[in-house]
Amino acid sequence: MPPIAVTPLEDQENVSELTAHGIEHALEKSAPSQLKSASLSNSITQLPATKSQHDTPTPLAELDASLLQTTYTTSPRPVPAIGSPEMASQRVCTDHMIQAKWTSSTGWEAPTLQPYGPLSLMPTASCLHYATECFEGMKLYRGHDSKLRLFRPSLNCARMLVSTNRIALPGFPPDELLKLIVKLCATDGAKWLPKERAGSFLYIRPTMIASDPALGVQRPSEALLFVILTCFAPMDDLKGGMKLLASKDDMIRAWPGGFGYAKVGANYGPSLVAQGEARALGYHQILWLFGEECFVTEAGASNFFVVWRTREGKVQLVTACLTEQIVLDGVTRRSVLALAKERLAAGHEDLEAVEVVERKFSMAEVVEAIDEGRLIEAFGAGTAWFVAPVGLIHFRGKDYTVPMGDDGESGKYAKVLKDWLKGIMWGTNGQESHEWGYVVDEE
Ligand SMILES: *Cc1c(COP(=O)(O)O)cnc(C)c1O
């Protein structure tokens, strides 16, 4: 297998001056060409995972989970009680973490499973200055059938490669990352997500950073991959649904040619001003709009869906398309779309048949649907917030109420989709052996 963790030789030239020209040059050199031809909607499943973009004379070591070196902790820490402040703090990680180091001259070193603890980085490390960082967000679920499961983890590992490509971090075979994640979950799962905690989860955060101790604005020559598991309080449904504040035209999350499609840290820091304003005003998340037409893109770090009735009378499930690469290709988004196509196309129990549509749509269309009584429901979908019904959208000085179903807790389409996904994640409702549920064998 040819290694992909290579810095092409022609890219190794030093661009060390911190001048505009240097930065431009470095960015040009580090912009990957791999994604330019592949449409993002295909990239997760079709990105060549084991093929080098350039041939290279020196074989570099590939990331290889079978070389894992294990050092177990000698000071195991207590697991926070359910409902404790530690549990909700999102600061408590499990006993162990995965690490793997990469250099442009040797490739990937043997990965390690080691006690959880601080990283050692020089103050000049690239990631601290130039946002050479990307991550994934997944969950480890403790099923009601006692099994530990991941949900479609291969998609996250493939997306991580899309993200590393966008910011000139090294490639890796996504399957090797998956094996490392599974190993960490298998090691810490039994203690940190015990069988008595059926229905709860740990949050998994695979991360890659450029760790070069050199200030030059250049393609990284050293990187660190790590994976941690964090405790998370069980998520309560938001009473009355999620309240969204539509972004103003002076704050844009992502733009064509940018990097909104990649889970890179650079997308999130700059969104926190708007998010903080939204929270201060009593909203949960920003509804990110794009362009003069106010195209609807995402809600916070969740994809956004509406269910409306067209003027012709058809029920449609609509979400922003991925073609402009300003929307993240969410695993939950994909799963909602697939389940809706598979199980709602002909209707389900008292639910009318739904047509699934991925396209650009604008706030004007949403407002029109609300004003004409055609908006049936809206919801966000992502790993962190799961399927979150939306109760209200504030847009250009006006609050618009979004229908939340008969019980005022969730629209019916969001509810049925959420229940199906829950069944797959936690092994209930006859979904125990669905192909999207990846069972982790515990150690
Ligand atoms: C992570 C994320 C999502 C949701 O993706 P999932 O794979 O479903 O968790 C959506 N939008 C943004 C901007 C995100 O960062």
mmCIF file of C-alpha atoms in Angstrom, residues 109-360:
data_model
loop_
_atom_site.group_PDB
_atom_site.id
_atom_site.type_symbol
_atom_site.label_atom_id
_atom_site.label_comp_id
_atom_site.label_asym_id
_atom_site.label_seq_id
_atom_site.Cartn_x
_atom_site.Cartn_y
_atom_site.Cartn_z
ATOM 1 C CA GLU A 109 5.277 6.714 14.178
ATOM 2 C CA ALA A 110 3.732 3.789 16.034
ATOM 3 C CA PRO A 111 0.522 5.026 17.716
ATOM 4 C CA THR A 112 0.204 4.810 21.493
ATOM 5 C CA LEU A 113 -2.606 4.192 23.941
ATOM 6 C CA GLN A 114 -1.467 5.994 27.077
ATOM 7 C CA PRO A 115 -2.767 7.627 30.247
ATOM 8 C CA TYR A 116 -4.852 10.749 29.569
ATOM 9 C CA GLY A 117 -2.831 13.876 30.250
ATOM 10 C CA PRO A 118 -1.452 17.170 28.957
ATOM 11 C CA LEU A 119 0.257 17.550 25.604
ATOM 12 C CA SER A 120 3.675 19.064 25.318
ATOM 13 C CA LEU A 121 3.912 21.691 22.574
ATOM 14 C CA MET A 122 6.417 24.442 21.851
ATOM 15 C CA PRO A 123 4.972 27.987 21.874
ATOM 16 C CA THR A 124 5.939 28.155 18.194
ATOM 17 C CA ALA A 125 3.716 25.178 17.300
ATOM 18 C CA SER A 126 1.943 25.825 14.016
ATOM 19 C CA CYS A 127 -1.546 25.007 15.340
ATOM 20 C CA LEU A 128 -1.295 27.757 17.961
ATOM 21 C CA HIS A 129 -0.715 30.408 15.292
ATOM 22 C CA TYR A 130 -2.237 29.305 12.005
ATOM 23 C CA ALA A 131 -5.263 27.184 12.971
ATOM 24 C CA THR A 132 -3.734 24.024 11.537
ATOM 25 C CA GLU A 133 -6.225 21.972 13.496
ATOM 26 C CA CYS A 134 -9.157 19.764 12.635
ATOM 27 C CA PHE A 135 -11.362 17.402 14.581
ATOM 28 C CA GLU A 136 -14.280 15.015 14.583
ATOM 29 C CA GLY A 137 -17.190 14.599 16.967
ATOM 30 C CA MET A 138 -18.709 11.190 17.589
ATOM 31 C CA LYS A 139 -20.417 9.358 20.408
ATOM 32 C CA LEU A 140 -19.959 6.007 22.093
ATOM 33 C CA TYR A 141 -23.405 4.697 23.062
ATOM 34 C CA ARG A 142 -24.241 2.237 25.859
ATOM 35 C CA GLY A 143 -27.120 0.286 24.417
ATOM 36 C CA HIS A 144 -30.240 -0.872 26.201
ATOM 37 C CA ASP A 145 -29.115 -4.348 25.137
ATOM 38 C CA SER A 146 -25.843 -3.692 27.101
ATOM 39 C CA LYS A 147 -23.724 -3.417 23.945
ATOM 40 C CA LEU A 148 -21.362 -0.538 23.204
ATOM 41 C CA ARG A 149 -21.895 1.005 19.805
ATOM 42 C CA LEU A 150 -20.515 3.642 17.487
ATOM 43 C CA PHE A 151 -22.751 5.155 14.810
ATOM 44 C CA ARG A 152 -21.413 4.986 11.218
ATOM 45 C CA PRO A 153 -17.861 5.724 12.433
ATOM 46 C CA SER A 154 -16.267 5.152 9.019
ATOM 47 C CA LEU A 155 -17.949 8.311 7.782
ATOM 48 C CA ASN A 156 -16.314 10.370 10.541
ATOM 49 C CA CYS A 157 -12.907 8.876 9.805
ATOM 50 C CA ALA A 158 -13.256 9.618 6.103
ATOM 51 C CA ARG A 159 -14.429 13.174 6.848
ATOM 52 C CA MET A 160 -11.412 13.687 9.081
ATOM 53 C CA LEU A 161 -9.269 13.010 6.014
ATOM 54 C CA VAL A 162 -11.258 15.571 4.021
ATOM 55 C CA SER A 163 -10.522 18.079 6.812
ATOM 56 C CA THR A 164 -6.797 17.282 7.109
ATOM 57 C CA ASN A 165 -6.487 17.693 3.331
ATOM 58 C CA ARG A 166 -8.018 21.146 3.483
ATOM 59 C CA ILE A 167 -5.431 22.437 5.937
ATOM 60 C CA ALA A 168 -2.296 20.632 4.723
ATOM 61 C CA LEU A 169 -2.187 18.127 7.567
ATOM 62 C CA PRO A 170 -1.030 14.619 6.680
ATOM 63 C CA GLY A 171 -3.282 11.954 5.254
ATOM 64 C CA PHE A 172 -3.858 8.522 6.767
ATOM 65 C CA PRO A 173 -5.954 5.466 5.955
ATOM 66 C CA PRO A 174 -9.320 6.210 7.615
ATOM 67 C CA ASP A 175 -9.691 2.574 8.635
ATOM 68 C CA GLU A 176 -6.553 2.801 10.771
ATOM 69 C CA LEU A 177 -8.017 5.793 12.611
ATOM 70 C CA LEU A 178 -11.203 3.802 13.123
ATOM 71 C CA LYS A 179 -9.243 0.908 14.658
ATOM 72 C CA LEU A 180 -7.538 3.308 17.079
ATOM 73 C CA ILE A 181 -10.866 4.861 18.100
ATOM 74 C CA VAL A 182 -12.371 1.410 18.635
ATOM 75 C CA LYS A 183 -9.376 0.363 20.754
ATOM 76 C CA LEU A 184 -9.767 3.395 23.031
ATOM 77 C CA CYS A 185 -13.511 2.768 23.364
ATOM 78 C CA ALA A 186 -12.918 -0.913 24.086
ATOM 79 C CA THR A 187 -10.355 -0.024 26.775
ATOM 80 C CA ASP A 188 -12.294 2.651 28.663
ATOM 81 C CA GLY A 189 -15.878 1.789 27.746
ATOM 82 C CA ALA A 190 -16.615 -0.788 30.455
ATOM 83 C CA LYS A 191 -15.555 1.479 33.313
ATOM 84 C CA TRP A 192 -16.661 4.883 32.009
ATOM 85 C CA LEU A 193 -19.902 3.816 30.373
ATOM 86 C CA PRO A 194 -20.980 0.898 32.554
ATOM 87 C CA LYS A 195 -23.899 -1.321 31.688
ATOM 88 C CA GLU A 196 -26.040 0.344 34.384
ATOM 89 C CA ARG A 197 -25.823 3.520 32.307
ATOM 90 C CA ALA A 198 -27.770 2.166 29.362
ATOM 91 C CA GLY A 199 -29.037 5.020 27.211
ATOM 92 C CA SER A 200 -26.073 7.300 27.924
ATOM 93 C CA PHE A 201 -22.921 8.055 25.946
ATOM 94 C CA LEU A 202 -19.347 9.335 25.970
ATOM 95 C CA TYR A 203 -18.239 11.949 23.471
ATOM 96 C CA ILE A 204 -15.307 10.998 21.217
ATOM 97 C CA ARG A 205 -13.000 13.718 19.962
ATOM 98 C CA PRO A 206 -10.414 12.685 17.351
ATOM 99 C CA THR A 207 -8.156 15.679 16.663
ATOM 100 C CA MET A 208 -5.178 16.470 14.491
ATOM 101 C CA ILE A 209 -2.856 19.434 15.000
ATOM 102 C CA ALA A 210 0.316 20.640 13.308
ATOM 103 C CA SER A 211 2.998 20.601 15.967
ATOM 104 C CA ASP A 212 6.050 21.960 14.081
ATOM 105 C CA PRO A 213 8.049 24.126 16.448
ATOM 106 C CA ALA A 214 8.700 26.788 13.785
ATOM 107 C CA LEU A 215 6.905 30.059 13.128
ATOM 108 C CA GLY A 216 7.181 29.982 9.349
ATOM 109 C CA VAL A 217 3.894 30.064 7.532
ATOM 110 C CA GLN A 218 4.322 26.827 5.729
ATOM 111 C CA ARG A 219 2.957 23.388 5.125
ATOM 112 C CA PRO A 220 3.331 21.512 8.422
ATOM 113 C CA SER A 221 6.200 19.062 8.706
ATOM 114 C CA GLU A 222 5.116 17.652 12.074
ATOM 115 C CA ALA A 223 1.682 16.664 13.254
ATOM 116 C CA LEU A 224 -0.008 14.977 16.171
ATOM 117 C CA LEU A 225 -3.167 12.908 15.996
ATOM 118 C CA PHE A 226 -4.954 12.256 19.257
ATOM 119 C CA VAL A 227 -8.266 10.801 20.362
ATOM 120 C CA ILE A 228 -9.916 11.490 23.719
ATOM 121 C CA LEU A 229 -13.189 10.372 25.323
ATOM 122 C CA THR A 230 -15.128 12.945 27.341
ATOM 123 C CA CYS A 231 -17.993 12.591 29.805
ATOM 124 C CA PHE A 232 -21.181 14.293 28.750
ATOM 125 C CA ALA A 233 -24.392 14.850 30.659
ATOM 126 C CA PRO A 234 -27.390 13.119 29.102
ATOM 127 C CA MET A 235 -29.142 15.563 26.858
ATOM 128 C CA ASP A 236 -32.541 16.806 27.847
ATOM 129 C CA ASP A 237 -34.858 17.892 25.134
ATOM 130 C CA LEU A 238 -35.154 21.659 24.971
ATOM 131 C CA LYS A 239 -38.523 22.680 26.365
ATOM 132 C CA GLY A 240 -40.459 24.412 23.629
ATOM 133 C CA GLY A 241 -37.785 23.505 21.101
ATOM 134 C CA MET A 242 -34.614 25.156 19.905
ATOM 135 C CA LYS A 243 -34.752 28.928 19.516
ATOM 136 C CA LEU A 244 -32.662 30.186 16.627
ATOM 137 C CA LEU A 245 -31.334 33.662 15.931
ATOM 138 C CA ALA A 246 -30.730 34.173 12.203
ATOM 139 C CA SER A 247 -27.258 35.559 11.511
ATOM 140 C CA LYS A 248 -26.971 39.186 10.460
ATOM 141 C CA ASP A 249 -25.297 40.069 7.178
ATOM 142 C CA ASP A 250 -22.099 41.179 8.909
ATOM 143 C CA MET A 251 -21.343 37.656 10.175
ATOM 144 C CA ILE A 252 -20.840 34.809 7.740
ATOM 145 C CA ARG A 253 -19.915 31.309 8.829
ATOM 146 C CA ALA A 254 -18.700 29.961 5.510
ATOM 147 C CA TRP A 255 -18.444 31.026 1.864
ATOM 148 C CA PRO A 256 -17.819 29.315 -1.478
ATOM 149 C CA GLY A 257 -14.137 28.514 -1.826
ATOM 150 C CA GLY A 258 -13.708 28.624 1.941
ATOM 151 C CA PHE A 259 -13.666 25.674 4.332
ATOM 152 C CA GLY A 260 -17.167 25.396 5.741
ATOM 153 C CA TYR A 261 -17.322 21.794 4.523
ATOM 154 C CA ALA A 262 -14.340 20.807 6.701
ATOM 155 C CA LYS A 263 -14.424 20.286 10.471
ATOM 156 C CA VAL A 264 -11.505 22.649 11.025
ATOM 157 C CA GLY A 265 -11.133 24.668 14.222
ATOM 158 C CA ALA A 266 -10.926 27.838 12.132
ATOM 159 C CA ASN A 267 -14.680 27.578 11.493
ATOM 160 C CA TYR A 268 -15.651 27.646 15.152
ATOM 161 C CA GLY A 269 -13.631 30.268 17.048
ATOM 162 C CA PRO A 270 -14.932 33.117 14.860
ATOM 163 C CA SER A 271 -18.537 31.942 15.314
ATOM 164 C CA LEU A 272 -18.444 32.375 19.084
ATOM 165 C CA VAL A 273 -19.122 36.108 19.093
ATOM 166 C CA ALA A 274 -22.436 35.574 17.316
ATOM 167 C CA GLN A 275 -23.198 32.508 19.421
ATOM 168 C CA GLY A 276 -22.515 34.453 22.628
ATOM 169 C CA GLU A 277 -24.857 37.229 21.480
ATOM 170 C CA ALA A 278 -27.531 34.682 20.670
ATOM 171 C CA ARG A 279 -27.224 33.060 24.126
ATOM 172 C CA ALA A 280 -27.334 36.458 25.853
ATOM 173 C CA LEU A 281 -30.599 37.197 24.038
ATOM 174 C CA GLY A 282 -32.131 33.872 25.042
ATOM 175 C CA TYR A 283 -31.576 31.924 21.813
ATOM 176 C CA HIS A 284 -29.804 28.566 21.710
ATOM 177 C CA GLN A 285 -27.997 28.759 18.395
ATOM 178 C CA ILE A 286 -27.355 30.914 15.366
ATOM 179 C CA LEU A 287 -29.165 30.030 12.155
ATOM 180 C CA TRP A 288 -26.405 30.727 9.654
ATOM 181 C CA LEU A 289 -27.594 32.487 6.512
ATOM 182 C CA PHE A 290 -25.566 33.152 3.399
ATOM 183 C CA GLY A 291 -25.692 35.904 0.794
ATOM 184 C CA GLU A 292 -28.103 38.725 0.000
ATOM 185 C CA GLU A 293 -30.798 36.139 -0.665
ATOM 186 C CA CYS A 294 -30.357 34.878 2.910
ATOM 187 C CA PHE A 295 -29.923 31.249 1.959
ATOM 188 C CA VAL A 296 -30.389 29.018 4.981
ATOM 189 C CA THR A 297 -27.328 26.873 5.668
ATOM 190 C CA GLU A 298 -26.905 25.425 9.187
ATOM 191 C CA ALA A 299 -28.053 25.888 12.773
ATOM 192 C CA GLY A 300 -25.017 26.231 15.049
ATOM 193 C CA ALA A 301 -22.986 23.078 14.496
ATOM 194 C CA SER A 302 -26.009 21.141 13.254
ATOM 195 C CA ASN A 303 -27.473 20.744 9.813
ATOM 196 C CA PHE A 304 -30.902 22.331 9.410
ATOM 197 C CA PHE A 305 -34.080 20.793 8.005
ATOM 198 C CA VAL A 306 -37.566 22.086 7.301
ATOM 199 C CA VAL A 307 -40.684 20.093 6.521
ATOM 200 C CA TRP A 308 -43.169 22.123 4.554
ATOM 201 C CA ARG A 309 -46.120 21.699 2.249
ATOM 202 C CA THR A 310 -45.570 23.096 -1.218
ATOM 203 C CA ARG A 311 -48.236 25.313 -2.771
ATOM 204 C CA GLU A 312 -49.062 22.256 -4.908
ATOM 205 C CA GLY A 313 -49.811 20.324 -1.728
ATOM 206 C CA LYS A 314 -46.812 17.970 -1.517
ATOM 207 C CA VAL A 315 -44.965 17.442 1.784
ATOM 208 C CA GLN A 316 -41.212 17.983 1.420
ATOM 209 C CA LEU A 317 -38.257 17.493 3.761
ATOM 210 C CA VAL A 318 -35.759 20.146 2.674
ATOM 211 C CA THR A 319 -32.150 20.790 3.655
ATOM 212 C CA ALA A 320 -29.347 22.866 2.124
ATOM 213 C CA CYS A 321 -27.374 21.055 -0.589
ATOM 214 C CA LEU A 322 -23.626 20.478 -0.321
ATOM 215 C CA THR A 323 -22.662 21.697 -3.792
ATOM 216 C CA GLU A 324 -21.199 25.057 -2.769
ATOM 217 C CA GLN A 325 -19.192 23.468 0.040
ATOM 218 C CA ILE A 326 -20.465 25.943 2.630
ATOM 219 C CA VAL A 327 -22.363 23.305 4.582
ATOM 220 C CA LEU A 328 -20.865 20.450 6.587
ATOM 221 C CA ASP A 329 -21.604 16.982 5.240
ATOM 222 C CA GLY A 330 -23.074 15.755 8.531
ATOM 223 C CA VAL A 331 -23.328 12.071 9.345
ATOM 224 C CA THR A 332 -26.672 12.754 11.045
ATOM 225 C CA ARG A 333 -27.778 14.755 7.983
ATOM 226 C CA ARG A 334 -26.927 11.850 5.675
ATOM 227 C CA SER A 335 -28.711 9.445 7.963
ATOM 228 C CA VAL A 336 -31.869 11.574 8.224
ATOM 229 C CA LEU A 337 -31.979 11.903 4.432
ATOM 230 C CA ALA A 338 -31.457 8.176 3.902
ATOM 231 C CA LEU A 339 -34.074 7.122 6.465
ATOM 232 C CA ALA A 340 -36.598 9.618 5.103
ATOM 233 C CA LYS A 341 -36.076 8.295 1.582
ATOM 234 C CA GLU A 342 -36.272 4.688 2.721
ATOM 235 C CA ARG A 343 -39.099 4.834 5.259
ATOM 236 C CA LEU A 344 -41.155 7.969 4.615
ATOM 237 C CA ALA A 345 -41.410 8.058 0.826
ATOM 238 C CA ALA A 346 -44.739 6.232 0.956
ATOM 239 C CA GLY A 347 -45.856 7.687 4.285
ATOM 240 C CA HIS A 348 -45.637 6.060 7.708
ATOM 241 C CA GLU A 349 -48.521 5.416 10.110
ATOM 242 C CA ASP A 350 -50.326 8.773 10.336
ATOM 243 C CA LEU A 351 -47.544 10.623 8.496
ATOM 244 C CA GLU A 352 -48.026 11.712 4.927
ATOM 245 C CA ALA A 353 -45.514 10.662 2.261
ATOM 246 C CA VAL A 354 -42.490 12.946 2.094
ATOM 247 C CA GLU A 355 -40.366 14.020 -0.815
ATOM 248 C CA VAL A 356 -36.707 14.514 0.165
ATOM 249 C CA VAL A 357 -35.078 17.609 -1.347
ATOM 250 C CA GLU A 358 -31.497 18.888 -1.073
ATOM 251 C CA ARG A 359 -31.317 22.373 -2.538
ATOM 252 C CA LYS A 360 -30.546 26.010 -1.837
#
